[in-house]
Amino acid sequence: MLIALVASAQSYRAGKYRHLDVNYDGHINVADVNTILNAILEGHEDPAEGEDDIVIPDYYAGGDISLLPSYEASGVNYYDTNNVFIADVIAYLKANGWNSMRVRLFVNPENATAEAVGEGVRQDLEYVKSLGARIKAAGLQFVLDFHYSDTWADPVAQTTPAAWASLSDSQLATQVYEYTRDCLAVLKAADAEPDLIQTGNEVSYGMCWAPEGGTAVKAVDSGGWSRFLNLERQAIKACREVCPDAKIILHTELVRNRSLLKSYYQNVDELDYDIIGLSYYPYYHGLFDALNGALDDMESAHPDKDIMIMETGYFHAWQPSDVKYDLSATYPISQDGQKQYTDALVAQLKAHKNVKGLFWWFPEANDGGLWPNQVRTDWYNAGLWDNQTHKASPAIASVGDFAK
């Protein structure tokens, strides 16, 4: 075994693997292996651990914090569960077990409608570069969510960016490649290299639909698959070239439609991706039966793929009247009920060996009392801070529990 370890170590003498010289004697040999084994046997931390090391977690726990800088700029306060002021929200989340943060990126968000801006569309490359670097500096995994659009990209809207609208399919594929490549190069140069990359947000029915709409551009329709696969192929190619260590996520929200979910991931099987990403909202998708069925299907059909819940949430106050499933009798609409839901979700996910990630949608929502400087035009009551008291939800720690 020691010979094998030394042979592996000797094949990594240079570059980013220089930290394998754990005793800093200028050589990678048996002495380094002995140092590592002694540290393990004595219960010490890896002596090579340092700022150059890349720590890849077994399980990812976090959330999409894309609006956090906007809240901070607005002057909102965040408090912990004991009503103590939080100076650094990212540090607080990390202390509660979160090890990953997702941030969305729009092509030209200045083209978004006032309504979309009021909902939180503003993350251009400069915005993401700053927030991404902050996430990385905190020692967390950075998940980049490409919205190949100027505005929200989701199952009902995958609007092609205005600047790309007149391109042919082949030109569009080239544009997707070049845009992805260039964005990643900028982030990498700014110490904001993503560790996981979503090549599209909830691309259940394709992406970059034609400006005039129509079913022919959607992946589930005749003629749509080849177009969509080519766009994804080009996006993934750019990711592999610029960020070869990053994991690629294909993200959908088809939990309620198991037959479509299965056929979708069969159709994308030729693509070079790593992770099946799913959105799961219990008030839209039902409680856990649909989720467990979908996870069973994916684990059976794609045993080589990790699975992550890229978005979830549950209300702590004022549940909207138009939810498809009212679960308040099981999980009360309160911060305690929110924690109960999260604890139950973590338990369900832990029963699936391929599920490696859990991300909360918009945990930083904290709009109460900001008028006239509110970040959004409406409140979102499934975040992890109370909009009125600004106190943290105990569900924050429950999300962190998934990473244990």
XYZ file of C-alpha atoms in Angstrom:
404
model
C 0.000 0.000 0.000
C 2.817 2.402 0.905
C 4.516 1.727 -2.429
C 1.300 2.581 -4.244
C 0.926 5.792 -2.269
C 4.479 6.835 -3.002
C 4.090 6.033 -6.686
C 0.968 8.180 -6.808
C 2.705 10.977 -4.961
C 5.699 10.909 -7.280
C 3.406 11.381 -10.273
C 2.228 14.672 -8.818
C 5.496 16.434 -8.095
C 4.707 19.802 -9.643
C 2.107 22.541 -9.849
C -0.906 22.533 -7.580
C 0.115 19.157 -6.080
C 3.279 20.560 -4.505
C 1.575 20.317 -1.105
C 2.159 16.526 -1.194
C 5.655 17.363 0.027
C 4.161 17.463 3.511
C 7.442 17.676 5.397
C 8.760 20.411 3.093
C 12.108 18.726 2.396
C 11.930 19.226 -1.360
C 11.118 15.586 -2.092
C 7.969 13.488 -2.346
C 8.772 10.065 -0.948
C 8.124 7.536 1.821
C 8.884 10.144 4.473
C 5.866 12.154 3.341
C 3.631 9.073 3.439
C 4.839 8.281 6.965
C 4.128 11.834 8.047
C 0.564 11.577 6.735
C -0.023 8.168 8.359
C 1.348 9.379 11.679
C -0.917 12.400 11.583
C -3.937 10.169 10.953
C -2.990 7.697 13.701
C -2.343 10.489 16.179
C -5.619 12.241 15.358
C -3.971 15.345 13.960
C -5.124 17.378 10.997
C -3.367 16.873 7.661
C -0.049 18.731 8.077
C -0.190 19.725 4.420
C -3.451 21.559 4.832
C -3.206 25.194 3.773
C -4.583 27.838 1.523
C -3.384 26.041 -1.616
C -5.325 22.866 -0.811
C -8.605 22.097 -2.536
C -11.056 20.533 -0.082
C -13.888 18.813 -1.920
C -16.779 17.943 0.388
C -18.594 14.630 0.266
C -21.892 16.458 0.719
C -22.793 19.991 -0.306
C -25.085 22.133 1.848
C -25.883 25.719 0.995
C -28.145 28.100 -0.843
C -28.500 30.659 -3.604
C -27.395 33.954 -2.027
C -27.478 36.028 -5.205
C -29.145 39.046 -3.575
C -27.038 39.202 -0.415
C -24.838 42.135 -1.589
C -27.971 44.069 -2.533
C -29.446 43.563 0.928
C -26.207 44.582 2.559
C -26.046 47.738 0.416
C -29.609 48.596 1.422
C -28.651 48.612 5.091
C -30.706 45.639 6.243
C -29.646 43.975 9.489
C -29.352 40.241 10.031
C -29.652 38.641 13.476
C -29.067 35.104 14.677
C -31.645 32.925 16.438
C -30.756 34.634 19.750
C -31.277 38.103 18.251
C -27.536 38.855 18.158
C -26.387 41.001 15.237
C -24.598 39.126 12.445
C -21.686 41.080 10.978
C -20.963 38.599 8.162
C -23.845 36.495 6.848
C -21.582 34.158 4.864
C -19.440 33.461 7.926
C -22.581 32.820 9.956
C -23.897 30.323 7.423
C -20.507 28.600 7.309
C -20.511 28.317 11.099
C -23.870 26.569 10.791
C -22.472 23.894 8.512
C -23.009 25.442 5.072
C -20.105 24.708 2.746
C -21.418 25.915 -0.636
C -23.071 28.999 -2.118
C -24.810 29.396 -5.468
C -24.977 32.637 -7.485
C -26.907 33.248 -10.702
C -25.488 35.082 -13.709
C -27.518 36.888 -16.386
C -26.156 37.943 -19.766
C -27.349 41.574 -19.836
C -29.727 42.114 -16.890
C -30.093 45.778 -17.799
C -32.448 44.519 -20.511
C -34.781 42.915 -17.971
C -38.205 44.370 -17.288
C -38.859 46.509 -14.222
C -40.904 43.636 -12.804
C -38.007 41.207 -13.199
C -35.582 43.675 -11.637
C -38.027 44.044 -8.755
C -37.910 40.276 -8.322
C -34.119 40.240 -8.092
C -32.676 40.225 -11.626
C -29.445 42.256 -11.476
C -26.520 39.824 -11.373
C -24.166 40.760 -14.189
C -20.583 39.532 -14.494
C -19.082 42.265 -12.313
C -21.611 41.562 -9.564
C -20.938 37.825 -9.710
C -17.174 38.292 -9.856
C -17.203 40.183 -6.565
C -19.589 37.838 -4.769
C -17.873 34.742 -6.137
C -14.479 35.913 -4.917
C -15.965 36.564 -1.497
C -17.423 33.047 -1.360
C -14.107 31.498 -2.356
C -12.166 33.628 0.130
C -14.453 32.316 2.870
C -13.329 28.795 2.013
C -16.668 27.712 0.527
C -17.557 25.950 -2.687
C -18.822 28.361 -5.350
C -21.707 27.194 -7.541
C -22.221 29.299 -10.679
C -25.702 29.243 -12.212
C -25.648 30.398 -15.845
C -28.984 31.877 -16.901
C -28.434 32.074 -20.653
C -30.846 34.985 -20.748
C -31.138 38.642 -19.788
C -33.832 37.688 -17.281
C -35.234 34.718 -15.416
C -34.640 31.390 -17.122
C -36.997 28.661 -15.920
C -39.401 26.045 -17.340
C -41.830 28.641 -18.681
C -39.299 31.188 -19.961
C -35.936 30.648 -21.606
C -35.731 33.921 -23.483
C -32.684 34.288 -25.715
C -30.576 37.343 -24.742
C -31.514 40.371 -26.836
C -27.989 40.662 -28.237
C -28.170 37.070 -29.505
C -31.718 37.131 -30.854
C -30.857 37.371 -34.556
C -28.256 34.595 -34.572
C -28.704 31.376 -36.494
C -28.592 28.104 -34.558
C -24.941 27.535 -35.436
C -24.021 31.125 -34.582
C -25.918 30.832 -31.310
C -23.997 27.701 -30.371
C -20.721 29.513 -31.015
C -21.953 32.469 -28.964
C -22.873 30.238 -26.022
C -19.402 28.694 -26.114
C -17.578 32.025 -26.319
C -19.744 33.703 -23.683
C -19.299 30.806 -21.253
C -15.561 30.659 -21.905
C -15.069 34.404 -21.468
C -17.144 34.635 -18.277
C -15.260 31.777 -16.682
C -11.910 33.294 -17.657
C -12.884 36.575 -15.975
C -14.005 34.784 -12.830
C -10.898 32.645 -12.715
C -8.633 35.692 -13.020
C -10.535 37.329 -10.141
C -10.036 34.384 -7.733
C -13.684 33.468 -8.242
C -13.316 30.209 -10.139
C -16.511 28.161 -9.704
C -16.324 24.653 -8.297
C -19.668 23.583 -9.729
C -21.340 25.029 -12.817
C -24.953 24.897 -13.933
C -25.019 25.188 -17.716
C -28.503 26.644 -17.666
C -31.174 27.151 -15.024
C -34.108 24.719 -14.939
C -33.562 23.789 -18.570
C -36.375 21.226 -18.474
C -37.569 22.330 -21.922
C -34.354 23.575 -23.458
C -32.782 27.017 -23.414
C -32.379 30.106 -25.591
C -35.813 29.756 -27.153
C -36.425 31.689 -30.344
C -37.610 35.281 -29.697
C -40.997 34.640 -31.300
C -41.553 31.572 -29.120
C -43.124 28.485 -30.596
C -42.806 24.863 -29.640
C -40.155 23.937 -32.215
C -37.397 25.456 -30.108
C -38.225 23.455 -26.984
C -36.213 20.351 -26.282
C -39.208 18.101 -25.684
C -40.662 18.865 -29.105
C -39.791 17.628 -32.563
C -36.513 19.094 -33.750
C -35.734 20.713 -30.426
C -33.454 18.100 -28.946
C -30.598 18.376 -31.425
C -30.598 22.163 -31.072
C -30.629 22.031 -27.259
C -27.969 19.330 -27.062
C -25.682 21.350 -29.308
C -26.057 24.434 -27.116
C -25.326 22.388 -24.003
C -22.407 20.683 -25.695
C -20.806 24.057 -26.427
C -21.437 25.379 -22.915
C -19.913 22.265 -21.352
C -16.943 22.394 -23.732
C -16.110 25.896 -22.485
C -16.412 24.782 -18.869
C -14.087 21.837 -19.377
C -11.496 24.037 -21.092
C -11.423 26.895 -18.593
C -12.406 25.141 -15.343
C -11.422 21.494 -15.857
C -11.889 20.602 -12.182
C -15.425 21.979 -11.958
C -18.419 19.641 -11.795
C -21.119 20.255 -14.428
C -24.787 20.259 -13.388
C -27.820 19.764 -15.650
C -30.695 21.332 -13.748
C -34.421 20.594 -14.204
C -37.617 20.748 -12.128
C -39.436 17.650 -13.419
C -39.885 15.899 -10.069
C -43.668 15.681 -10.523
C -43.396 14.161 -14.006
C -41.386 10.986 -13.575
C -41.844 9.747 -17.134
C -40.646 13.046 -18.594
C -37.817 13.202 -16.056
C -36.606 9.746 -17.081
C -36.816 10.463 -20.810
C -35.093 13.832 -20.344
C -31.983 12.425 -18.703
C -31.920 9.567 -21.214
C -31.848 12.137 -24.004
C -28.965 14.075 -22.437
C -26.963 10.955 -21.655
C -24.466 11.741 -24.435
C -23.478 15.003 -22.755
C -20.344 15.257 -20.625
C -21.920 16.295 -17.335
C -21.504 15.137 -13.729
C -24.565 15.969 -11.634
C -28.324 15.655 -12.023
C -29.725 18.835 -10.488
C -33.371 19.007 -9.395
C -35.639 21.691 -8.022
C -38.001 20.505 -5.295
C -40.616 22.731 -3.695
C -43.071 20.753 -1.551
C -45.887 23.263 -2.075
C -45.573 22.762 -5.865
C -44.387 19.148 -6.088
C -46.178 17.565 -3.134
C -44.582 16.159 -0.029
C -42.014 13.377 -0.327
C -43.585 10.617 -2.422
C -42.910 12.347 -5.749
C -39.405 13.313 -4.702
C -38.447 9.840 -3.539
C -39.859 8.298 -6.709
C -37.870 10.693 -8.873
C -34.684 10.038 -6.895
C -35.201 6.272 -7.141
C -35.603 6.576 -10.915
C -32.454 8.650 -11.316
C -30.338 6.433 -9.070
C -31.487 3.339 -10.947
C -31.040 4.722 -14.468
C -27.902 6.813 -13.818
C -25.929 5.155 -11.004
C -22.760 6.983 -12.086
C -24.274 10.437 -11.548
C -24.481 12.385 -8.323
C -27.799 14.085 -7.625
C -28.334 17.459 -5.979
C -31.415 19.372 -4.898
C -30.449 22.736 -6.356
C -33.506 24.584 -5.042
C -35.933 24.025 -2.215
C -37.838 26.167 0.262
C -40.733 26.359 2.696
C -42.671 29.307 4.088
C -42.171 30.701 7.571
C -44.969 33.285 7.233
C -47.904 34.230 4.998
C -48.061 31.282 2.670
C -49.551 32.395 -0.685
C -53.094 31.265 -1.398
C -52.183 29.786 -4.789
C -49.850 27.028 -3.580
C -50.697 23.684 -5.158
C -50.194 21.739 -1.941
C -51.036 23.220 1.444
C -48.855 21.329 3.915
C -49.437 23.626 6.879
C -51.255 20.904 8.838
C -48.045 18.862 8.777
C -45.509 21.680 8.848
C -46.923 24.885 10.358
C -46.238 28.150 8.554
C -43.680 29.381 11.055
C -39.956 29.239 11.562
C -40.403 26.131 13.683
C -42.509 24.535 10.935
C -39.866 25.514 8.398
C -37.255 23.701 10.483
C -39.492 20.637 10.813
C -39.829 20.476 7.019
C -36.086 20.868 6.545
C -35.240 18.173 9.084
C -37.671 15.810 7.346
C -36.233 16.644 3.917
C -32.672 15.995 5.081
C -33.739 12.623 6.460
C -35.399 11.725 3.149
C -32.365 12.752 1.101
C -29.928 10.885 3.338
C -31.767 7.663 2.444
C -30.544 8.057 -1.176
C -26.862 7.230 -1.609
C -26.427 9.304 -4.785
C -27.860 12.520 -3.360
C -24.890 14.737 -2.550
C -26.247 18.287 -2.379
C -28.995 20.424 -0.836
C -29.419 24.125 -1.669
C -32.042 26.517 -0.299
C -33.543 29.013 -2.695
C -33.137 32.673 -1.656
C -32.226 32.136 2.024
C -31.061 35.745 2.417
C -34.536 37.242 1.808
C -34.952 39.976 4.439
C -37.135 42.776 3.087
C -39.134 44.074 6.037
C -38.552 47.663 7.102
C -36.458 48.667 4.084
C -38.913 51.100 2.518
C -38.081 53.132 0.456
C -34.858 51.164 -0.046
C -36.294 47.678 -0.290
C -34.370 45.265 -2.478
C -37.443 43.639 -4.030
C -40.892 44.969 -4.825
C -42.526 42.169 -2.820
C -41.666 40.065 0.190
C -40.600 36.435 -0.099
C -41.525 34.507 3.003
C -39.663 31.258 2.382
C -36.239 32.726 3.100
C -34.296 31.826 6.232
C -34.620 35.155 7.995
C -37.880 36.583 9.307
C -38.787 39.619 7.207
C -40.083 41.525 10.237
C -37.760 40.591 13.097
C -34.741 39.866 10.853
C -33.976 36.859 13.059
C -32.470 33.725 11.581
C -34.527 30.580 11.209
C -33.406 27.441 13.058
C -33.739 25.746 9.656
C -30.335 27.228 8.754
C -28.651 24.691 11.001
C -30.887 21.962 9.573
C -29.631 22.693 6.056
C -26.084 22.506 7.386
C -26.854 19.110 8.905
C -27.072 17.652 5.408
C -23.315 18.119 4.973
C -22.453 16.111 8.071
